[in-house]
């Protein structure tokens, strides 16, 4: 059996996660894709930037909205290496992201299939299509390696 | 009976909400308080900034973290005119805000006492003390007036 290849945007998100780790940040990366092209990128950087909101998804969404000059990213998809937290899931709702692809699930901090399950409430204004698991081995190994090296 | 006065930080948050409305943004304001002093302010500005994450709380938290040069705001309180959404509640967790004071509840978009109830899950890393209702009449009137004028 040949394993299904990781889509290019998720490979780019994994590369951004590696770059975050090299800077001492928890390795998480994200990209926003529109019409098959990566239009914005983000990586986790709360330590370097002194910004508790500087998660990969927030950075990528802000950059995409700035690039498009629009508050909403309705025809855009987000690829991220880890299941989004409540903050990032909320931002995905506000940005009207069409499809969310994430690699590893996060039973502790995730808020899509765990915890707050932000998209699963009747009040949720927008629910993206959600696809999980592609690239999860690579994403989880990056996180494990990062925390092991810090012990 | 004399009504209990609105605390000064909430009065400031209400003033910021009014300023947002004057700029055509949904009127929500927030301030971060440390040691009795307002150290950062924010108001809703997603339309003007083309940034779906530009809620009052996010702006105030980012400004406070930048002012302190710290990723966490552990000895800080947040005052906001409306019950935070999932994104902002998540940011409050990441910032380790000690006390959250909000004016009006938000049955549609709120995620503290409604919907995702972000602080109420066992996975939640940090739960601030939460106080609701003070200034709610003023905050709700601002929102009602804003949406009435736009109909």
mmCIF file of C-alpha atoms in Angstrom:
data_model
loop_
_atom_site.group_PDB
_atom_site.id
_atom_site.type_symbol
_atom_site.label_atom_id
_atom_site.label_comp_id
_atom_site.label_asym_id
_atom_site.label_seq_id
_atom_site.Cartn_x
_atom_site.Cartn_y
_atom_site.Cartn_z
ATOM 1 C CA UNK A 1 0.000 0.000 0.000
ATOM 2 C CA UNK A 2 1.212 3.483 -0.826
ATOM 3 C CA UNK A 3 0.096 6.082 1.636
ATOM 4 C CA UNK A 4 -2.056 8.902 0.316
ATOM 5 C CA UNK A 5 0.201 11.952 0.003
ATOM 6 C CA UNK A 6 -0.235 14.893 2.342
ATOM 7 C CA UNK A 7 -1.794 17.804 0.408
ATOM 8 C CA UNK A 8 0.591 20.622 -0.396
ATOM 9 C CA UNK A 9 -1.076 23.210 1.870
ATOM 10 C CA UNK A 10 -0.750 20.848 4.834
ATOM 11 C CA UNK A 11 2.914 20.216 3.948
ATOM 12 C CA UNK A 12 3.390 23.991 4.054
ATOM 13 C CA UNK A 13 1.590 24.193 7.415
ATOM 14 C CA UNK A 14 3.912 21.457 8.749
ATOM 15 C CA UNK A 15 6.934 23.421 7.515
ATOM 16 C CA UNK A 16 5.620 26.489 9.356
ATOM 17 C CA UNK A 17 5.202 24.374 12.491
ATOM 18 C CA UNK A 18 8.850 23.286 12.199
ATOM 19 C CA UNK A 19 9.896 26.921 11.831
ATOM 20 C CA UNK A 20 7.937 27.789 14.987
ATOM 21 C CA UNK A 21 9.725 25.033 16.913
ATOM 22 C CA UNK A 22 13.095 26.319 15.714
ATOM 23 C CA UNK A 23 12.146 29.652 17.323
ATOM 24 C CA UNK A 24 11.169 28.006 20.612
ATOM 25 C CA UNK A 25 7.414 28.227 20.010
ATOM 26 C CA UNK A 26 5.012 25.308 20.240
ATOM 27 C CA UNK A 27 5.127 23.867 16.688
ATOM 28 C CA UNK A 28 1.821 24.681 15.030
ATOM 29 C CA UNK A 29 1.432 26.092 11.521
ATOM 30 C CA UNK A 30 -1.507 27.185 9.373
ATOM 31 C CA UNK A 31 -2.227 28.423 5.862
ATOM 32 C CA UNK A 32 -5.270 29.935 4.158
ATOM 33 C CA UNK A 33 -6.005 28.666 0.661
ATOM 34 C CA UNK A 34 -8.177 30.328 -1.988
ATOM 35 C CA UNK A 35 -8.701 28.995 -5.474
ATOM 36 C CA UNK A 36 -5.979 26.413 -4.913
ATOM 37 C CA UNK A 37 -3.359 28.997 -3.908
ATOM 38 C CA UNK A 38 -1.910 29.674 -0.453
ATOM 39 C CA UNK A 39 -2.796 33.329 0.165
ATOM 40 C CA UNK A 40 -1.659 33.635 3.778
ATOM 41 C CA UNK A 41 0.406 31.806 6.375
ATOM 42 C CA UNK A 42 0.761 31.789 10.120
ATOM 43 C CA UNK A 43 2.689 30.057 12.824
ATOM 44 C CA UNK A 44 2.441 29.948 16.547
ATOM 45 C CA UNK A 45 4.333 32.892 18.090
ATOM 46 C CA UNK A 46 2.859 34.005 21.429
ATOM 47 C CA UNK A 47 6.216 33.970 23.232
ATOM 48 C CA UNK A 48 8.211 36.029 20.761
ATOM 49 C CA UNK A 49 5.414 38.514 20.142
ATOM 50 C CA UNK A 50 4.111 38.766 23.729
ATOM 51 C CA UNK A 51 0.656 38.135 22.309
ATOM 52 C CA UNK A 52 -1.539 35.415 23.815
ATOM 53 C CA UNK A 53 -3.710 35.481 20.692
ATOM 54 C CA UNK A 54 -0.789 34.778 18.319
ATOM 55 C CA UNK A 55 -1.821 31.271 17.362
ATOM 56 C CA UNK A 56 -1.067 29.996 13.858
ATOM 57 C CA UNK A 57 -4.717 30.131 12.774
ATOM 58 C CA UNK A 58 -5.260 33.699 14.017
ATOM 59 C CA UNK A 59 -2.104 34.868 12.245
ATOM 60 C CA UNK A 60 -3.118 33.166 8.990
ATOM 61 C CA UNK A 61 -6.704 34.464 9.133
ATOM 62 C CA UNK A 62 -5.597 38.034 9.889
ATOM 63 C CA UNK A 63 -3.060 37.931 7.076
ATOM 64 C CA UNK A 64 -5.605 36.527 4.610
ATOM 65 C CA UNK A 65 -8.221 39.149 5.516
ATOM 66 C CA UNK A 66 -5.615 41.886 5.165
ATOM 67 C CA UNK A 67 -4.508 40.500 1.793
ATOM 68 C CA UNK A 68 -8.086 40.366 0.516
ATOM 69 C CA UNK A 69 -9.170 43.614 2.173
ATOM 70 C CA UNK A 70 -12.223 41.799 3.471
ATOM 71 C CA UNK A 71 -13.569 40.925 6.886
ATOM 72 C CA UNK A 72 -14.848 37.566 5.678
ATOM 73 C CA UNK A 73 -13.004 34.747 3.922
ATOM 74 C CA UNK A 74 -16.047 32.921 2.614
ATOM 75 C CA UNK A 75 -14.374 31.126 -0.288
ATOM 76 C CA UNK A 76 -11.232 30.271 1.664
ATOM 77 C CA UNK A 77 -10.060 27.078 3.348
ATOM 78 C CA UNK A 78 -7.817 26.812 6.415
ATOM 79 C CA UNK A 79 -5.194 24.114 6.863
ATOM 80 C CA UNK A 80 -3.700 23.785 10.342
ATOM 81 C CA UNK A 81 -1.482 21.159 11.940
ATOM 82 C CA UNK A 82 -3.503 20.840 15.173
ATOM 83 C CA UNK A 83 -7.191 20.834 16.073
ATOM 84 C CA UNK A 84 -8.087 24.490 16.746
ATOM 85 C CA UNK A 85 -8.713 25.755 20.290
ATOM 86 C CA UNK A 86 -11.883 27.673 21.225
ATOM 87 C CA UNK A 87 -10.301 31.008 20.327
ATOM 88 C CA UNK A 88 -9.243 29.842 16.874
ATOM 89 C CA UNK A 89 -12.475 27.954 16.204
ATOM 90 C CA UNK A 90 -14.334 31.169 17.051
ATOM 91 C CA UNK A 91 -12.132 33.124 14.637
ATOM 92 C CA UNK A 92 -12.856 30.528 11.933
ATOM 93 C CA UNK A 93 -16.577 31.180 12.481
ATOM 94 C CA UNK A 94 -16.171 34.955 12.301
ATOM 95 C CA UNK A 95 -14.051 34.657 9.139
ATOM 96 C CA UNK A 96 -16.630 32.330 7.541
ATOM 97 C CA UNK A 97 -13.906 29.862 6.519
ATOM 98 C CA UNK A 98 -15.508 27.362 4.117
ATOM 99 C CA UNK A 99 -13.435 24.270 4.920
ATOM 100 C CA UNK A 100 -11.215 23.459 7.865
ATOM 101 C CA UNK A 101 -8.538 20.791 7.434
ATOM 102 C CA UNK A 102 -6.543 19.864 10.506
ATOM 103 C CA UNK A 103 -3.884 17.252 11.085
ATOM 104 C CA UNK A 104 -3.649 16.045 14.699
ATOM 105 C CA UNK A 105 -6.592 16.048 17.093
ATOM 106 C CA UNK A 106 -6.023 17.744 20.474
ATOM 107 C CA UNK A 107 -7.935 16.121 23.323
ATOM 108 C CA UNK A 108 -6.564 18.687 25.815
ATOM 109 C CA UNK A 109 -6.828 22.005 24.024
ATOM 110 C CA UNK A 110 -8.984 21.303 20.977
ATOM 111 C CA UNK A 111 -12.463 22.791 20.711
ATOM 112 C CA UNK A 112 -13.755 21.230 17.483
ATOM 113 C CA UNK A 113 -14.211 17.575 18.394
ATOM 114 C CA UNK A 114 -13.318 18.077 22.076
ATOM 115 C CA UNK A 115 -14.170 20.413 24.934
ATOM 116 C CA UNK A 116 -16.224 23.429 23.892
ATOM 117 C CA UNK A 117 -17.044 21.941 20.428
ATOM 118 C CA UNK A 118 -17.532 25.453 19.135
ATOM 119 C CA UNK A 119 -19.195 24.506 15.827
ATOM 120 C CA UNK A 120 -21.722 22.153 17.424
ATOM 121 C CA UNK A 121 -23.981 24.670 19.193
ATOM 122 C CA UNK A 122 -27.242 25.886 17.702
ATOM 123 C CA UNK A 123 -26.045 29.486 18.233
ATOM 124 C CA UNK A 124 -22.998 28.926 15.990
ATOM 125 C CA UNK A 125 -23.403 31.402 13.119
ATOM 126 C CA UNK A 126 -21.347 29.451 10.610
ATOM 127 C CA UNK A 127 -20.106 25.895 10.558
ATOM 128 C CA UNK A 128 -17.246 25.096 8.173
ATOM 129 C CA UNK A 129 -16.883 21.682 6.615
ATOM 130 C CA UNK A 130 -14.353 19.925 8.857
ATOM 131 C CA UNK A 131 -11.777 17.322 7.809
ATOM 132 C CA UNK A 132 -9.357 15.914 10.392
ATOM 133 C CA UNK A 133 -6.453 13.498 10.458
ATOM 134 C CA UNK A 134 -4.491 14.150 7.295
ATOM 135 C CA UNK A 135 -0.836 14.583 8.308
ATOM 136 C CA UNK A 136 -1.632 13.805 11.932
ATOM 137 C CA UNK A 137 1.392 11.516 12.356
ATOM 138 C CA UNK A 138 3.803 14.242 11.283
ATOM 139 C CA UNK A 139 2.055 16.986 13.278
ATOM 140 C CA UNK A 140 1.872 14.923 16.467
ATOM 141 C CA UNK A 141 5.532 13.866 16.143
ATOM 142 C CA UNK A 142 6.569 17.518 15.902
ATOM 143 C CA UNK A 143 4.674 18.364 19.096
ATOM 144 C CA UNK A 144 5.968 15.303 20.962
ATOM 145 C CA UNK A 145 9.547 16.075 19.956
ATOM 146 C CA UNK A 146 9.196 19.696 21.010
ATOM 147 C CA UNK A 147 7.903 18.909 24.482
ATOM 148 C CA UNK A 148 10.352 16.016 24.959
ATOM 149 C CA UNK A 149 13.294 18.312 24.228
ATOM 150 C CA UNK A 150 12.017 20.786 26.803
ATOM 151 C CA UNK A 151 11.627 18.359 29.668
ATOM 152 C CA UNK B 1 -33.294 53.266 46.106
ATOM 153 C CA UNK B 2 -30.181 54.642 44.507
ATOM 154 C CA UNK B 3 -28.740 52.433 41.830
ATOM 155 C CA UNK B 4 -25.252 51.118 42.430
ATOM 156 C CA UNK B 5 -22.913 53.148 40.240
ATOM 157 C CA UNK B 6 -21.249 51.564 37.225
ATOM 158 C CA UNK B 7 -17.532 51.029 37.976
ATOM 159 C CA UNK B 8 -15.197 53.404 36.177
ATOM 160 C CA UNK B 9 -13.601 50.733 33.932
ATOM 161 C CA UNK B 10 -17.046 49.686 32.682
ATOM 162 C CA UNK B 11 -17.949 53.333 32.055
ATOM 163 C CA UNK B 12 -14.794 53.559 29.943
ATOM 164 C CA UNK B 13 -15.734 50.355 28.085
ATOM 165 C CA UNK B 14 -19.176 51.831 27.379
ATOM 166 C CA UNK B 15 -17.535 55.007 26.044
ATOM 167 C CA UNK B 16 -15.405 52.852 23.733
ATOM 168 C CA UNK B 17 -18.542 51.049 22.559
ATOM 169 C CA UNK B 18 -20.100 54.418 21.725
ATOM 170 C CA UNK B 19 -16.984 55.382 19.759
ATOM 171 C CA UNK B 20 -17.210 52.108 17.820
ATOM 172 C CA UNK B 21 -20.839 52.844 16.899
ATOM 173 C CA UNK B 22 -19.874 56.317 15.706
ATOM 174 C CA UNK B 23 -17.461 54.587 13.295
ATOM 175 C CA UNK B 24 -20.148 52.200 12.038
ATOM 176 C CA UNK B 25 -18.932 49.204 14.036
ATOM 177 C CA UNK B 26 -21.098 47.101 16.343
ATOM 178 C CA UNK B 27 -20.815 48.968 19.670
ATOM 179 C CA UNK B 28 -18.708 46.851 22.001
ATOM 180 C CA UNK B 29 -15.855 48.149 24.139
ATOM 181 C CA UNK B 30 -13.355 46.581 26.524
ATOM 182 C CA UNK B 31 -10.581 47.610 28.899
ATOM 183 C CA UNK B 32 -7.888 45.706 30.799
ATOM 184 C CA UNK B 33 -7.293 46.806 34.381
ATOM 185 C CA UNK B 34 -4.222 46.122 36.515
ATOM 186 C CA UNK B 35 -3.747 47.415 40.035
ATOM 187 C CA UNK B 36 -6.813 49.614 39.681
ATOM 188 C CA UNK B 37 -5.526 51.309 36.509
ATOM 189 C CA UNK B 38 -6.752 50.881 32.923
ATOM 190 C CA UNK B 39 -3.635 49.679 31.080
ATOM 191 C CA UNK B 40 -5.209 48.904 27.687
ATOM 192 C CA UNK B 41 -8.378 49.534 25.721
ATOM 193 C CA UNK B 42 -10.108 48.029 22.743
ATOM 194 C CA UNK B 43 -13.202 48.471 20.658
ATOM 195 C CA UNK B 44 -14.879 46.454 18.009
ATOM 196 C CA UNK B 45 -13.375 47.259 14.590
ATOM 197 C CA UNK B 46 -13.582 44.306 12.167
ATOM 198 C CA UNK B 47 -15.095 46.356 9.359
ATOM 199 C CA UNK B 48 -12.604 49.216 9.328
ATOM 200 C CA UNK B 49 -9.579 46.969 9.836
ATOM 201 C CA UNK B 50 -10.675 44.086 7.574
ATOM 202 C CA UNK B 51 -9.898 41.773 10.479
ATOM 203 C CA UNK B 52 -12.504 39.248 11.623
ATOM 204 C CA UNK B 53 -10.612 38.855 14.920
ATOM 205 C CA UNK B 54 -10.780 42.586 15.750
ATOM 206 C CA UNK B 55 -13.220 42.284 18.633
ATOM 207 C CA UNK B 56 -12.940 44.675 21.563
ATOM 208 C CA UNK B 57 -11.585 42.010 23.932
ATOM 209 C CA UNK B 58 -8.914 40.792 21.495
ATOM 210 C CA UNK B 59 -7.761 44.359 20.889
ATOM 211 C CA UNK B 60 -7.613 45.123 24.626
ATOM 212 C CA UNK B 61 -5.799 41.869 25.463
ATOM 213 C CA UNK B 62 -3.240 42.313 22.679
ATOM 214 C CA UNK B 63 -2.609 45.904 23.737
ATOM 215 C CA UNK B 64 -2.236 44.928 27.402
ATOM 216 C CA UNK B 65 0.196 42.102 26.598
ATOM 217 C CA UNK B 66 2.222 44.446 24.390
ATOM 218 C CA UNK B 67 2.263 47.102 27.135
ATOM 219 C CA UNK B 68 3.440 44.601 29.744
ATOM 220 C CA UNK B 69 5.773 42.709 27.396
ATOM 221 C CA UNK B 70 4.229 39.478 28.619
ATOM 222 C CA UNK B 71 2.237 36.697 27.051
ATOM 223 C CA UNK B 72 0.099 36.304 30.179
ATOM 224 C CA UNK B 73 -1.978 38.869 32.047
ATOM 225 C CA UNK B 74 -2.372 36.905 35.257
ATOM 226 C CA UNK B 75 -3.011 39.843 37.588
ATOM 227 C CA UNK B 76 -5.258 41.674 35.142
ATOM 228 C CA UNK B 77 -9.028 42.025 34.897
ATOM 229 C CA UNK B 78 -11.068 42.504 31.725
ATOM 230 C CA UNK B 79 -14.176 44.694 31.533
ATOM 231 C CA UNK B 80 -16.291 44.324 28.406
ATOM 232 C CA UNK B 81 -19.746 45.604 27.494
ATOM 233 C CA UNK B 82 -21.038 42.276 26.084
ATOM 234 C CA UNK B 83 -20.686 38.623 27.033
ATOM 235 C CA UNK B 84 -17.602 37.366 25.142
ATOM 236 C CA UNK B 85 -17.929 35.044 22.133
ATOM 237 C CA UNK B 86 -16.005 31.749 21.881
ATOM 238 C CA UNK B 87 -13.009 33.446 20.249
ATOM 239 C CA UNK B 88 -12.740 36.081 22.957
ATOM 240 C CA UNK B 89 -13.432 33.651 25.804
ATOM 241 C CA UNK B 90 -10.606 31.502 24.439
ATOM 242 C CA UNK B 91 -8.292 34.514 24.337
ATOM 243 C CA UNK B 92 -9.220 35.289 27.962
ATOM 244 C CA UNK B 93 -8.136 31.744 28.862
ATOM 245 C CA UNK B 94 -4.832 32.039 26.994
ATOM 246 C CA UNK B 95 -4.135 35.421 28.602
ATOM 247 C CA UNK B 96 -4.935 34.044 32.077
ATOM 248 C CA UNK B 97 -7.207 37.020 32.844
ATOM 249 C CA UNK B 98 -8.009 36.890 36.571
ATOM 250 C CA UNK B 99 -11.493 38.428 36.544
ATOM 251 C CA UNK B 100 -13.954 38.972 33.732
ATOM 252 C CA UNK B 101 -16.644 41.615 34.157
ATOM 253 C CA UNK B 102 -19.212 41.910 31.425
ATOM 254 C CA UNK B 103 -22.289 44.062 31.079
ATOM 255 C CA UNK B 104 -25.007 42.566 28.833
ATOM 256 C CA UNK B 105 -25.463 38.834 28.321
ATOM 257 C CA UNK B 106 -25.564 37.631 24.695
ATOM 258 C CA UNK B 107 -27.834 34.646 24.161
ATOM 259 C CA UNK B 108 -26.982 34.546 20.438
ATOM 260 C CA UNK B 109 -23.223 35.048 20.292
ATOM 261 C CA UNK B 110 -22.060 34.677 23.894
ATOM 262 C CA UNK B 111 -19.938 31.698 24.914
ATOM 263 C CA UNK B 112 -19.618 32.197 28.667
ATOM 264 C CA UNK B 113 -23.126 31.494 29.947
ATOM 265 C CA UNK B 114 -24.487 30.465 26.541
ATOM 266 C CA UNK B 115 -23.521 28.243 23.606
ATOM 267 C CA UNK B 116 -20.002 26.831 23.843
ATOM 268 C CA UNK B 117 -19.619 27.850 27.525
ATOM 269 C CA UNK B 118 -15.870 27.918 27.036
ATOM 270 C CA UNK B 119 -14.906 28.096 30.721
ATOM 271 C CA UNK B 120 -17.146 25.217 31.764
ATOM 272 C CA UNK B 121 -15.275 22.290 30.214
ATOM 273 C CA UNK B 122 -12.869 20.105 32.193
ATOM 274 C CA UNK B 123 -10.205 20.744 29.505
ATOM 275 C CA UNK B 124 -10.333 24.520 30.135
ATOM 276 C CA UNK B 125 -6.807 25.458 31.294
ATOM 277 C CA UNK B 126 -7.838 28.541 33.230
ATOM 278 C CA UNK B 127 -11.166 29.806 34.449
ATOM 279 C CA UNK B 128 -11.415 33.481 35.373
ATOM 280 C CA UNK B 129 -13.786 34.703 38.042
ATOM 281 C CA UNK B 130 -16.823 35.894 36.073
ATOM 282 C CA UNK B 131 -19.171 38.750 36.979
ATOM 283 C CA UNK B 132 -22.034 39.664 34.666
ATOM 284 C CA UNK B 133 -24.779 42.263 34.510
ATOM 285 C CA UNK B 134 -23.205 45.493 35.704
ATOM 286 C CA UNK B 135 -24.019 48.181 33.120
ATOM 287 C CA UNK B 136 -26.149 45.768 31.125
ATOM 288 C CA UNK B 137 -28.958 48.290 30.561
ATOM 289 C CA UNK B 138 -26.578 50.805 28.992
ATOM 290 C CA UNK B 139 -24.707 48.217 26.922
ATOM 291 C CA UNK B 140 -27.880 46.601 25.586
ATOM 292 C CA UNK B 141 -29.409 49.993 24.744
ATOM 293 C CA UNK B 142 -26.317 50.881 22.682
ATOM 294 C CA UNK B 143 -26.598 47.644 20.698
ATOM 295 C CA UNK B 144 -30.373 47.999 20.201
ATOM 296 C CA UNK B 145 -29.973 51.586 19.007
ATOM 297 C CA UNK B 146 -27.193 50.618 16.603
ATOM 298 C CA UNK B 147 -29.152 47.827 14.941
ATOM 299 C CA UNK B 148 -32.391 49.859 14.898
ATOM 300 C CA UNK B 149 -30.639 52.699 13.034
ATOM 301 C CA UNK B 150 -29.320 50.227 10.463
ATOM 302 C CA UNK B 151 -32.625 48.574 9.645
#
